[in-house]
Coordinates of C-alpha atoms in Angstrom, one line a residue:
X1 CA -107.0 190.0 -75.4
X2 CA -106.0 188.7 -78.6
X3 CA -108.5 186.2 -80.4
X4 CA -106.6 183.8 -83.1
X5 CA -109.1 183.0 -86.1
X6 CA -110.1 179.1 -85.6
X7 CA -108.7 176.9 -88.8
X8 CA -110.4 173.9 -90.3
X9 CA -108.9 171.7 -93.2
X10 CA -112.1 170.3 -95.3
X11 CA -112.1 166.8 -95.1
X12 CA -113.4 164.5 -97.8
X13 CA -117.3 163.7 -95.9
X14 CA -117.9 166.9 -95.9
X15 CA -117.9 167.4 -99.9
X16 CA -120.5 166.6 -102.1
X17 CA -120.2 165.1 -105.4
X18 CA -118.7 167.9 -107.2
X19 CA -115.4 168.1 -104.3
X20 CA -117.1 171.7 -103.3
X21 CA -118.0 171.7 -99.1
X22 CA -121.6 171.3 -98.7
X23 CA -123.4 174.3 -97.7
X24 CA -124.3 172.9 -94.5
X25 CA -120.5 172.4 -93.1
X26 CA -120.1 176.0 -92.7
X27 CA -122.9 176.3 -90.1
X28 CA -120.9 173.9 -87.9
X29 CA -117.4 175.5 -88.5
X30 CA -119.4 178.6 -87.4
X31 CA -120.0 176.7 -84.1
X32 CA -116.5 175.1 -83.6
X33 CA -115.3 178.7 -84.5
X34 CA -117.5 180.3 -81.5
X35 CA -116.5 177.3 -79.1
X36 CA -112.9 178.1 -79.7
X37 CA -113.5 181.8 -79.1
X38 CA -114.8 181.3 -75.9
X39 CA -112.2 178.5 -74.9
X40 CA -109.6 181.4 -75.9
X41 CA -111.0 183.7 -73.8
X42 CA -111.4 181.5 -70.7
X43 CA -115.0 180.1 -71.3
X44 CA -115.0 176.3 -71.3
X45 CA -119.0 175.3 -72.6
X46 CA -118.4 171.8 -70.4
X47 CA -118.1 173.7 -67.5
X48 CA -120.8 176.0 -68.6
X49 CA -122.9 173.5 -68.9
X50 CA -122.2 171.6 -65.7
X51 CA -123.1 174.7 -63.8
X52 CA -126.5 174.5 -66.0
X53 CA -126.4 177.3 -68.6
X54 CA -126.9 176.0 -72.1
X55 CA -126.3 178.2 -75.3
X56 CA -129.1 177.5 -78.2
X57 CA -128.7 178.5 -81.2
X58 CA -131.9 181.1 -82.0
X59 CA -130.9 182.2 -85.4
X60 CA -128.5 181.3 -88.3
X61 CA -127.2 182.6 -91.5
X62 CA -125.0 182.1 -93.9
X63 CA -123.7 183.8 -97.4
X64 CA -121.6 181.8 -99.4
X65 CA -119.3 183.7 -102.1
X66 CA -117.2 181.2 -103.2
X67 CA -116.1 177.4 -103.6
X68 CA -113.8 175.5 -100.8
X69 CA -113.1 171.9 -101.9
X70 CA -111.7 168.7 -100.0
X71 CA -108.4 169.9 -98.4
X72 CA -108.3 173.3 -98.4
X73 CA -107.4 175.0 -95.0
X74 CA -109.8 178.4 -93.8
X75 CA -109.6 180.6 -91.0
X76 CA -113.0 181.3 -89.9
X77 CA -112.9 184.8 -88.1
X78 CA -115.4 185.6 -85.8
X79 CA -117.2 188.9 -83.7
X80 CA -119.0 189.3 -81.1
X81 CA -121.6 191.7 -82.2
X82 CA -124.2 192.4 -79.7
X83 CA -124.2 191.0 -76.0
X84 CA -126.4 191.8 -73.2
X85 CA -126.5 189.2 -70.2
X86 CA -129.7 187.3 -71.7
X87 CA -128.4 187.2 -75.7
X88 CA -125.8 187.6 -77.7
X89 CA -124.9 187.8 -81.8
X90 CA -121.7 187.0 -83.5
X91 CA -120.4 187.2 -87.1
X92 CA -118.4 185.0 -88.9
X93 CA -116.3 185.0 -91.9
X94 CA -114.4 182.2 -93.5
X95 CA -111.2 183.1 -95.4
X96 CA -108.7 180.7 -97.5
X97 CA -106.0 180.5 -95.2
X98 CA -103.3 181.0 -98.3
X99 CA -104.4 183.5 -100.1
X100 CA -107.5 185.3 -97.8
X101 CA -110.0 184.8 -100.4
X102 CA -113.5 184.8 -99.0
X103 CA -115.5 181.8 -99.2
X104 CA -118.6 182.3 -96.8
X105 CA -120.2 185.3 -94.4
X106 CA -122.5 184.3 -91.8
X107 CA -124.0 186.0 -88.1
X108 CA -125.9 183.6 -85.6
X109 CA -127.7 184.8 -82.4
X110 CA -128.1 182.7 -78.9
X111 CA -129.3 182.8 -76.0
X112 CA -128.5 181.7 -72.2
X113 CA -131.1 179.1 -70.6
X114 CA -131.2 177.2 -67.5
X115 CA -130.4 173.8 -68.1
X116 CA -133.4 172.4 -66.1
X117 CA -136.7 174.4 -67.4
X118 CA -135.2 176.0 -70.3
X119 CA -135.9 179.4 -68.9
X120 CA -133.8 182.2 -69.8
X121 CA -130.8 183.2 -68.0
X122 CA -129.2 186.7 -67.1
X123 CA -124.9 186.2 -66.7
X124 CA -125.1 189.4 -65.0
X125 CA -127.4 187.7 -61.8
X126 CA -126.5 183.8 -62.2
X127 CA -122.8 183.6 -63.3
X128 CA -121.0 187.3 -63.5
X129 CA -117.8 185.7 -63.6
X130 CA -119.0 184.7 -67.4
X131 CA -120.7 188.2 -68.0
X132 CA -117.4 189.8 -66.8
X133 CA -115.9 188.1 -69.8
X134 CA -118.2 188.6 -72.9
X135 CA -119.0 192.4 -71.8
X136 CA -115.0 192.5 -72.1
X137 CA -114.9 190.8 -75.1
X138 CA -117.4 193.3 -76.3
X139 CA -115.3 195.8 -75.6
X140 CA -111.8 194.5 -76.9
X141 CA -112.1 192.8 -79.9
X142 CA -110.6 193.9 -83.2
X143 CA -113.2 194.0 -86.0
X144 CA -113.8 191.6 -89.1
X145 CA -110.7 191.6 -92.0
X146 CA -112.3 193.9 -94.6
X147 CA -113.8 191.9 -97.2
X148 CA -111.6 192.0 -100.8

């Protein structure tokens, strides 16, 4: 399976008062990255969800390297890292979409819970339809552009 790296176009609200994307916009491309990589691979979270498996987020980080201002287009690329039934980690880096500069690094870790009770959730046991598909995304997925 071939993943396509998720675009975003900064928009002016989510500059600060210099024109440079606040910090805290690149957490939530980080999420509409990991939502489109499981969308591409046949994971709808609505559908997750209504079968009662919520994703929290249990950890986030992010390394910013350089400026993107109001406008400019970036392809966040994404990897699963780690992925065991109960938890998975991902990595994320945001590129300029012209010339593949790198503006930000990040990894984030989650976890599968029950909708109802919040108790933790094995994909292997409750929905191995889904663990079919991250253990094969695991296995398939090309690795992060090298950093220039």
């Amino acid at each position: 399976m071939e993943f396509k790296p998720y675009q975003h176009n900064a928009k002016y609200y989510e500059t600060d008062q210099m024109g440079v994307v606040h910090h805290s916009n690149y957490i939530r491309w980080f999420e509409e990255a990991r939502i489109d990589w499981m969308e591409q691979a046949g994971i709808h979270y609505d559908e997750m969800e209504a079968r009662g498996i919520i994703i929290p987020v249990i950890g986030v980080s992010a390394e910013y390297k350089t400026m993107t201002h109001f406008r400019d287009t970036v392809e966040v690329f994404f990897h699963l890292d780690r992925y065991n039934g109960v938890r998975f980690a991902m990595s994320y880096q945001v590129r300029d979409a012209k010339t593949g500069e790198l503006r930000c690094t990040g990894t984030s870790e989650h976890c599968f819970l029950a909708r109802e009770g919040y108790r933790p959730v094995n994909l292997k046991r409750h929905a191995p339809d889904y663990h079919a598909i991250f253990a094969s995304m695991l296995a398939c997925q090309p690795e992060l552009p090298p950093a220039r």
